[in-house]
mmCIF file of C-alpha atoms in Angstrom:
data_model
loop_
_atom_site.group_PDB
_atom_site.id
_atom_site.type_symbol
_atom_site.label_atom_id
_atom_site.label_comp_id
_atom_site.label_asym_id
_atom_site.label_seq_id
_atom_site.Cartn_x
_atom_site.Cartn_y
_atom_site.Cartn_z
ATOM 1 C CA MET A 1 0.003 0.000 -0.005
ATOM 2 C CA THR A 2 1.474 3.339 -1.009
ATOM 3 C CA VAL A 3 0.532 6.951 -0.692
ATOM 4 C CA ALA A 4 -2.794 7.607 -2.383
ATOM 5 C CA GLY A 5 -2.638 9.071 -5.867
ATOM 6 C CA THR A 6 1.087 8.885 -6.488
ATOM 7 C CA GLY A 7 1.867 5.157 -6.703
ATOM 8 C CA ASP A 8 5.305 6.028 -5.414
ATOM 9 C CA ALA A 9 6.754 5.372 -1.978
ATOM 10 C CA SER A 10 9.766 7.651 -2.244
ATOM 11 C CA GLY A 11 10.306 9.928 0.754
ATOM 12 C CA ALA A 12 9.800 13.166 -1.186
ATOM 13 C CA GLN A 13 6.259 12.311 -2.201
ATOM 14 C CA ILE A 14 4.989 10.670 0.977
ATOM 15 C CA CYS A 15 2.285 12.684 2.636
ATOM 16 C CA SER A 16 2.756 13.184 6.370
ATOM 17 C CA ALA A 17 -0.861 12.284 7.096
ATOM 18 C CA PRO A 18 -1.398 8.645 8.154
ATOM 19 C CA LEU A 19 -3.108 6.899 5.254
ATOM 20 C CA PHE A 20 -2.816 3.295 6.381
ATOM 21 C CA PRO A 21 -5.482 1.468 8.290
ATOM 22 C CA LYS A 22 -4.493 0.452 11.792
ATOM 23 C CA GLU A 23 -4.807 -3.242 10.927
ATOM 24 C CA VAL A 24 -2.145 -2.884 8.234
ATOM 25 C CA THR A 25 0.372 -1.101 10.432
ATOM 26 C CA ARG A 26 -0.313 -3.560 13.240
ATOM 27 C CA SER A 27 0.278 -6.499 10.906
ATOM 28 C CA VAL A 28 3.512 -5.028 9.586
ATOM 29 C CA LYS A 29 4.718 -4.306 13.114
ATOM 30 C CA LYS A 30 3.841 -7.838 14.204
ATOM 31 C CA GLN A 31 5.765 -9.369 11.303
ATOM 32 C CA MET A 32 8.751 -7.146 11.946
ATOM 33 C CA LEU A 33 8.700 -8.212 15.572
ATOM 34 C CA HIS A 34 8.871 -11.860 14.522
ATOM 35 C CA PHE A 35 11.597 -10.992 12.034
ATOM 36 C CA LYS A 36 13.653 -9.470 14.835
ATOM 37 C CA GLU A 37 13.161 -12.516 17.037
ATOM 38 C CA GLN A 38 14.148 -14.852 14.214
ATOM 39 C CA ALA A 39 17.199 -12.776 13.374
ATOM 40 C CA ALA A 40 18.281 -12.799 16.998
ATOM 41 C CA ALA A 41 17.784 -16.554 17.257
ATOM 42 C CA THR A 42 19.851 -17.079 14.123
ATOM 43 C CA CYS A 43 22.639 -14.806 15.307
ATOM 44 C CA ALA A 44 23.022 -16.375 18.746
ATOM 45 C CA SER A 45 22.240 -19.914 17.560
ATOM 46 C CA SER A 46 24.978 -21.583 19.578
ATOM 47 C CA LEU A 47 23.376 -20.233 22.751
ATOM 48 C CA THR A 48 19.873 -21.406 21.969
ATOM 49 C CA LEU A 49 18.262 -23.542 24.663
ATOM 50 C CA THR A 50 17.851 -27.247 24.008
ATOM 51 C CA LYS A 51 14.539 -29.053 24.521
ATOM 52 C CA SER A 52 15.706 -30.555 27.799
ATOM 53 C CA MET A 53 16.693 -27.086 29.051
ATOM 54 C CA LEU A 54 13.301 -25.664 28.138
ATOM 55 C CA HIS A 55 11.605 -28.309 30.279
ATOM 56 C CA ASP A 56 14.084 -28.329 33.137
ATOM 57 C CA THR A 57 12.664 -26.437 36.105
ATOM 58 C CA ALA A 58 14.272 -28.500 38.873
ATOM 59 C CA TRP A 59 16.882 -25.812 39.589
ATOM 60 C CA LYS A 60 14.183 -23.346 40.663
ATOM 61 C CA GLN A 61 13.414 -25.316 43.835
ATOM 62 C CA GLN A 62 16.962 -26.401 44.682
ATOM 63 C CA ALA A 63 18.911 -24.815 47.529
ATOM 64 C CA MET A 64 21.558 -22.271 46.585
ATOM 65 C CA ILE A 65 23.896 -21.144 49.357
ATOM 66 C CA GLU A 66 24.892 -17.499 49.227
ATOM 67 C CA LEU A 67 28.634 -17.220 49.815
ATOM 68 C CA LYS A 68 30.935 -14.514 51.013
ATOM 69 C CA ALA A 69 34.547 -15.085 50.113
ATOM 70 C CA MET A 70 37.017 -12.833 51.910
ATOM 71 C CA GLU A 71 40.556 -12.476 53.130
ATOM 72 C CA GLU A 72 40.908 -11.970 56.888
ATOM 73 C CA SER A 73 44.003 -10.770 58.633
ATOM 74 C CA SER A 74 44.694 -13.040 61.560
ATOM 75 C CA SER A 75 47.476 -13.820 63.925
ATOM 76 C CA SER A 76 48.610 -17.421 64.396
ATOM 77 C CA PRO A 77 49.332 -18.973 67.854
ATOM 78 C CA ASP A 78 52.963 -17.902 67.576
ATOM 79 C CA ASP A 79 51.774 -14.308 67.099
ATOM 80 C CA SER A 80 52.981 -14.020 63.494
ATOM 81 C CA PRO A 81 50.473 -12.021 61.451
ATOM 82 C CA GLY A 82 49.043 -13.498 58.278
ATOM 83 C CA ASN A 83 46.024 -13.522 56.013
ATOM 84 C CA SER A 84 43.542 -16.353 56.046
ATOM 85 C CA LYS A 85 41.122 -16.879 53.188
ATOM 86 C CA VAL A 86 37.632 -17.598 54.470
ATOM 87 C CA VAL A 87 34.400 -18.548 52.729
ATOM 88 C CA GLN A 88 31.264 -17.855 54.771
ATOM 89 C CA GLU A 89 27.796 -19.158 54.073
ATOM 90 C CA ILE A 90 25.433 -16.180 54.359
ATOM 91 C CA ASP A 91 22.004 -17.483 53.450
ATOM 92 C CA VAL A 92 20.172 -20.334 51.758
ATOM 93 C CA LEU A 93 17.877 -19.458 48.887
ATOM 94 C CA THR A 94 16.004 -21.390 46.243
ATOM 95 C CA GLY A 95 17.276 -21.207 42.681
ATOM 96 C CA ARG A 96 14.343 -18.998 41.742
ATOM 97 C CA GLU A 97 15.110 -16.555 44.585
ATOM 98 C CA MET A 98 18.782 -16.488 43.649
ATOM 99 C CA VAL A 99 17.945 -15.428 40.083
ATOM 100 C CA GLN A 100 15.328 -12.912 41.212
ATOM 101 C CA ASN A 101 17.752 -11.302 43.663
ATOM 102 C CA ASN A 102 20.268 -10.781 40.888
ATOM 103 C CA THR A 103 18.032 -9.605 38.062
ATOM 104 C CA GLY A 104 18.694 -6.282 36.377
ATOM 105 C CA GLU A 105 16.364 -4.143 34.268
ATOM 106 C CA ILE A 106 16.679 -6.562 31.364
ATOM 107 C CA GLY A 107 17.975 -9.764 32.905
ATOM 108 C CA SER A 108 20.896 -11.518 34.439
ATOM 109 C CA ILE A 109 23.891 -13.614 33.449
ATOM 110 C CA CYS A 110 24.864 -16.622 35.553
ATOM 111 C CA LEU A 111 28.336 -18.087 35.226
ATOM 112 C CA VAL A 112 28.275 -21.771 36.146
ATOM 113 C CA VAL A 113 31.811 -22.399 37.307
ATOM 114 C CA ARG A 114 33.506 -25.765 36.715
ATOM 115 C CA ARG A 115 36.368 -25.150 39.121
ATOM 116 C CA PRO A 116 37.189 -21.770 40.676
ATOM 117 C CA GLY A 117 40.772 -22.493 41.714
ATOM 118 C CA MET B 1 37.575 -13.650 34.034
ATOM 119 C CA THR B 2 36.385 -13.175 30.476
ATOM 120 C CA LEU B 3 32.878 -12.373 31.690
ATOM 121 C CA ALA B 4 34.181 -9.946 34.306
ATOM 122 C CA ALA B 5 36.272 -8.215 31.624
ATOM 123 C CA LEU B 6 33.305 -8.112 29.278
ATOM 124 C CA ALA B 7 31.184 -6.545 32.035
ATOM 125 C CA ALA B 8 33.881 -3.979 32.813
ATOM 126 C CA MET B 9 34.414 -3.033 29.163
ATOM 127 C CA TYR B 10 30.867 -3.268 27.921
ATOM 128 C CA GLY B 11 28.753 -2.870 31.052
ATOM 129 C CA GLY B 12 26.823 0.150 32.286
ATOM 130 C CA ASP B 13 30.085 2.014 33.015
ATOM 131 C CA ALA B 14 31.460 1.811 29.466
ATOM 132 C CA SER B 15 32.598 5.163 28.088
ATOM 133 C CA SER B 16 30.267 5.334 25.123
ATOM 134 C CA GLU B 17 26.567 4.564 25.146
ATOM 135 C CA GLU B 18 26.978 2.305 22.104
ATOM 136 C CA ASP B 19 29.358 0.038 23.986
ATOM 137 C CA ARG B 20 27.089 -0.558 26.958
ATOM 138 C CA HIS B 21 25.908 -3.935 25.707
ATOM 139 C CA LEU B 22 25.602 -5.477 29.161
ATOM 140 C CA LYS B 23 23.790 -2.511 30.677
ATOM 141 C CA GLY B 24 20.641 -3.707 32.442
ATOM 142 C CA PHE B 25 22.132 -7.134 33.200
ATOM 143 C CA ARG B 26 23.399 -8.261 36.577
ATOM 144 C CA ILE B 27 26.023 -10.960 36.849
ATOM 145 C CA PHE B 28 26.406 -13.720 39.428
ATOM 146 C CA GLY B 29 28.188 -17.041 39.696
ATOM 147 C CA VAL B 30 27.562 -20.550 40.902
ATOM 148 C CA VAL B 31 30.140 -23.022 42.215
ATOM 149 C CA LYS B 32 29.817 -26.696 43.123
ATOM 150 C CA GLU B 33 31.371 -26.912 46.569
ATOM 151 C CA THR B 34 32.929 -25.138 49.504
ATOM 152 C CA ASN B 35 35.447 -26.320 52.151
ATOM 153 C CA VAL B 36 37.493 -27.994 49.415
ATOM 154 C CA ASP B 37 39.536 -25.182 47.938
ATOM 155 C CA ASP B 38 38.402 -22.077 49.832
ATOM 156 C CA GLU B 39 41.686 -20.368 49.071
ATOM 157 C CA GLY B 40 41.081 -20.764 45.350
ATOM 158 C CA LEU B 41 37.463 -19.631 45.785
ATOM 159 C CA VAL B 42 38.521 -16.445 47.624
ATOM 160 C CA ASP B 43 41.093 -15.695 44.913
ATOM 161 C CA PHE B 44 38.478 -16.293 42.263
ATOM 162 C CA GLY B 45 35.947 -14.042 43.979
ATOM 163 C CA SER B 46 38.369 -11.222 44.749
ATOM 164 C CA ARG B 47 40.589 -11.163 41.669
ATOM 165 C CA TYR B 48 38.687 -12.626 38.753
ATOM 166 C CA PHE B 49 34.975 -12.578 39.449
ATOM 167 C CA PRO B 50 33.819 -9.700 41.700
ATOM 168 C CA PHE B 51 30.152 -10.655 41.609
ATOM 169 C CA PRO B 52 27.798 -12.507 44.009
ATOM 170 C CA LEU B 53 28.639 -16.176 44.390
ATOM 171 C CA TYR B 54 26.411 -19.102 45.300
ATOM 172 C CA CYS B 55 27.004 -22.783 45.950
ATOM 173 C CA ASP B 56 24.819 -25.227 44.034
ATOM 174 C CA GLN B 57 25.438 -28.397 46.037
ATOM 175 C CA SER B 58 22.730 -30.298 44.199
ATOM 176 C CA TYR B 59 24.403 -29.531 40.836
ATOM 177 C CA SER B 60 20.979 -28.558 39.492
ATOM 178 C CA LEU B 61 22.329 -25.801 37.201
ATOM 179 C CA TYR B 62 25.037 -28.158 35.982
ATOM 180 C CA GLN B 63 22.302 -30.657 35.201
ATOM 181 C CA PHE B 64 20.427 -27.884 33.410
ATOM 182 C CA LEU B 65 23.449 -27.503 31.151
ATOM 183 C CA GLY B 66 23.541 -31.241 30.580
ATOM 184 C CA SER B 67 26.089 -32.355 33.216
ATOM 185 C CA HIS B 68 28.657 -32.946 30.533
ATOM 186 C CA LYS B 69 31.924 -34.286 31.735
ATOM 187 C CA ALA B 70 35.142 -32.697 30.609
ATOM 188 C CA PHE B 71 36.482 -36.104 29.606
ATOM 189 C CA GLU B 72 33.890 -38.721 28.618
ATOM 190 C CA ILE B 73 36.362 -41.481 27.690
ATOM 191 C CA PRO B 74 39.757 -39.897 28.157
ATOM 192 C CA SER B 75 42.541 -41.123 25.952
ATOM 193 C CA LEU B 76 46.036 -40.100 26.870
ATOM 194 C CA TRP B 77 46.128 -37.842 23.782
ATOM 195 C CA THR B 78 42.826 -36.122 24.713
ATOM 196 C CA LEU B 79 43.987 -35.566 28.251
ATOM 197 C CA LEU B 80 47.311 -34.180 27.131
ATOM 198 C CA THR B 81 46.032 -31.861 24.387
ATOM 199 C CA THR B 82 43.125 -30.582 26.507
ATOM 200 C CA PHE B 83 45.395 -29.942 29.439
ATOM 201 C CA LEU B 84 47.970 -28.186 27.243
ATOM 202 C CA ASP B 85 45.299 -26.021 25.530
ATOM 203 C CA ALA B 86 43.872 -24.990 28.893
ATOM 204 C CA TRP B 87 47.349 -24.342 30.295
ATOM 205 C CA LYS B 88 48.330 -22.173 27.312
ATOM 206 C CA ARG B 89 45.128 -20.140 27.492
ATOM 207 C CA ILE B 90 45.303 -19.587 31.228
ATOM 208 C CA SER B 91 49.044 -18.865 31.250
ATOM 209 C CA SER B 92 48.684 -16.282 28.484
ATOM 210 C CA LYS B 93 46.254 -14.386 30.730
ATOM 211 C CA GLY B 94 48.507 -14.584 33.771
ATOM 212 C CA ILE B 95 45.966 -16.479 35.860
ATOM 213 C CA SER B 96 47.118 -18.779 38.641
ATOM 214 C CA TRP B 97 45.270 -22.095 38.900
ATOM 215 C CA ASN B 98 45.145 -25.468 40.592
ATOM 216 C CA LEU B 99 43.455 -28.859 40.251
ATOM 217 C CA LYS B 100 41.676 -29.008 43.626
ATOM 218 C CA GLY B 101 38.030 -30.011 43.852
ATOM 219 C CA GLU B 102 35.589 -31.501 41.404
ATOM 220 C CA GLY B 103 36.545 -30.396 37.929
ATOM 221 C CA LEU B 104 35.102 -33.009 35.633
ATOM 222 C CA ILE B 105 31.515 -31.814 35.302
ATOM 223 C CA LYS B 106 31.549 -28.844 32.997
ATOM 224 C CA GLY B 107 29.888 -25.503 33.616
ATOM 225 C CA GLY B 108 28.875 -22.754 31.272
ATOM 226 C CA LEU B 109 26.707 -19.686 31.204
ATOM 227 C CA ILE B 110 22.960 -19.094 31.480
ATOM 228 C CA ILE B 111 21.262 -15.846 30.499
ATOM 229 C CA PHE B 112 17.958 -15.173 32.237
ATOM 230 C CA ASP B 113 15.358 -12.560 31.333
ATOM 231 C CA ARG B 114 13.964 -10.155 33.928
ATOM 232 C CA LYS B 115 11.265 -12.641 34.877
ATOM 233 C CA GLY B 116 13.931 -15.210 35.747
ATOM 234 C CA ILE B 117 13.285 -17.417 32.728
ATOM 235 C CA PRO B 118 16.383 -18.894 31.024
ATOM 236 C CA LYS B 119 16.656 -17.529 27.481
ATOM 237 C CA TYR B 120 20.119 -18.549 26.337
ATOM 238 C CA ALA B 121 22.718 -20.983 27.564
ATOM 239 C CA TYR B 122 26.283 -21.861 26.720
ATOM 240 C CA LYS B 123 27.873 -25.196 27.616
ATOM 241 C CA GLU B 124 31.539 -24.851 28.430
ATOM 242 C CA THR B 125 34.026 -26.244 25.935
ATOM 243 C CA MET B 126 37.273 -27.179 27.632
ATOM 244 C CA GLY B 127 40.224 -25.117 26.462
ATOM 245 C CA GLU B 128 38.049 -22.559 24.683
ATOM 246 C CA ASP B 129 37.199 -19.056 25.780
ATOM 247 C CA LEU B 130 33.639 -17.814 26.328
ATOM 248 C CA PRO B 131 31.958 -16.890 23.018
ATOM 249 C CA VAL B 132 31.854 -13.158 23.720
ATOM 250 C CA GLN B 133 30.315 -12.198 20.379
ATOM 251 C CA GLU B 134 27.482 -14.709 20.804
ATOM 252 C CA ILE B 135 26.831 -13.489 24.340
ATOM 253 C CA VAL B 136 26.634 -9.882 23.162
ATOM 254 C CA LEU B 137 24.266 -10.862 20.335
ATOM 255 C CA ALA B 138 22.101 -12.715 22.842
ATOM 256 C CA VAL B 139 21.915 -9.799 25.292
ATOM 257 C CA GLN B 140 21.216 -7.386 22.436
ATOM 258 C CA ALA B 141 18.349 -9.595 21.297
ATOM 259 C CA MET B 142 16.970 -9.596 24.840
ATOM 260 C CA ARG B 143 17.313 -5.827 25.066
ATOM 261 C CA ARG B 144 15.331 -5.471 21.824
ATOM 262 C CA GLU B 145 12.642 -7.832 23.119
ATOM 263 C CA THR B 146 12.331 -5.843 26.341
ATOM 264 C CA LEU B 147 12.162 -2.528 24.459
ATOM 265 C CA ASP B 148 9.599 -3.949 22.011
ATOM 266 C CA ALA B 149 7.485 -5.272 24.882
ATOM 267 C CA GLY B 150 7.563 -1.852 26.531
ATOM 268 C CA HIS B 151 6.733 -0.159 23.229
ATOM 269 C CA ASN B 152 3.822 -2.528 22.631
ATOM 270 C CA LYS B 153 2.473 -1.797 26.098
ATOM 271 C CA VAL B 154 2.533 1.945 25.340
ATOM 272 C CA LEU B 155 0.800 1.316 21.998
ATOM 273 C CA ALA B 156 -1.843 -0.836 23.670
ATOM 274 C CA ALA B 157 -2.452 1.851 26.294
ATOM 275 C CA GLN B 158 -2.842 4.509 23.592
ATOM 276 C CA GLN B 159 -5.430 2.465 21.631
#
């Protein structure tokens, strides 16, 4: 559908008044939305969720222990100062709570660590 | 470390607005165990990954990623080449490391939306770095979806 009377969609001849029915603009917008989603899925294809991931909700109920890792200055029995590395367990949350507590305006990124050391 | 660097370079504090790919995303980490290599965990948390850390003792997020083992049937060649690749990569970055604790079940990365629903996931490949470009594409896609959803809400309210 082009601007009435001209048969041309070039910028110079497009009238500023909206000539398209709402249904048409809505349909175009809807299709463009799907196009964007498809383009995104294609681009980040290696990160797409597998079927088993889509159905896996077990993690939401599992316990996740909030940790605080810190270096503490301490003195040993022979009074020589030194630093001890301590990991404290702060709280126990469910997986769902853990994600919710760390969600930003758009989302969150969770690094699942194989071995920290 | 790669993720921390990515967040520092392309997070909300990046110098130009165009580079703030990770703006709007919060980062956290999950480990398998404590009381095994606490020294390594403290080093990891303070030097390489300054984000909230949690312990997933049930391995549920590892299972989510498929619980793939680093070596399914390790031949001597596989062990040697994988070890050398990992050593080269880590040494080139100047990272100290050890072999304490469970290190066979592989990890990865999960990207959640703001409702807490997993949208993208990456299963770790031993000896390879995180796919930064793919991660950025994924977060950009999520940003677009969020903006579109907000825009649609405004349109719906206007109609």
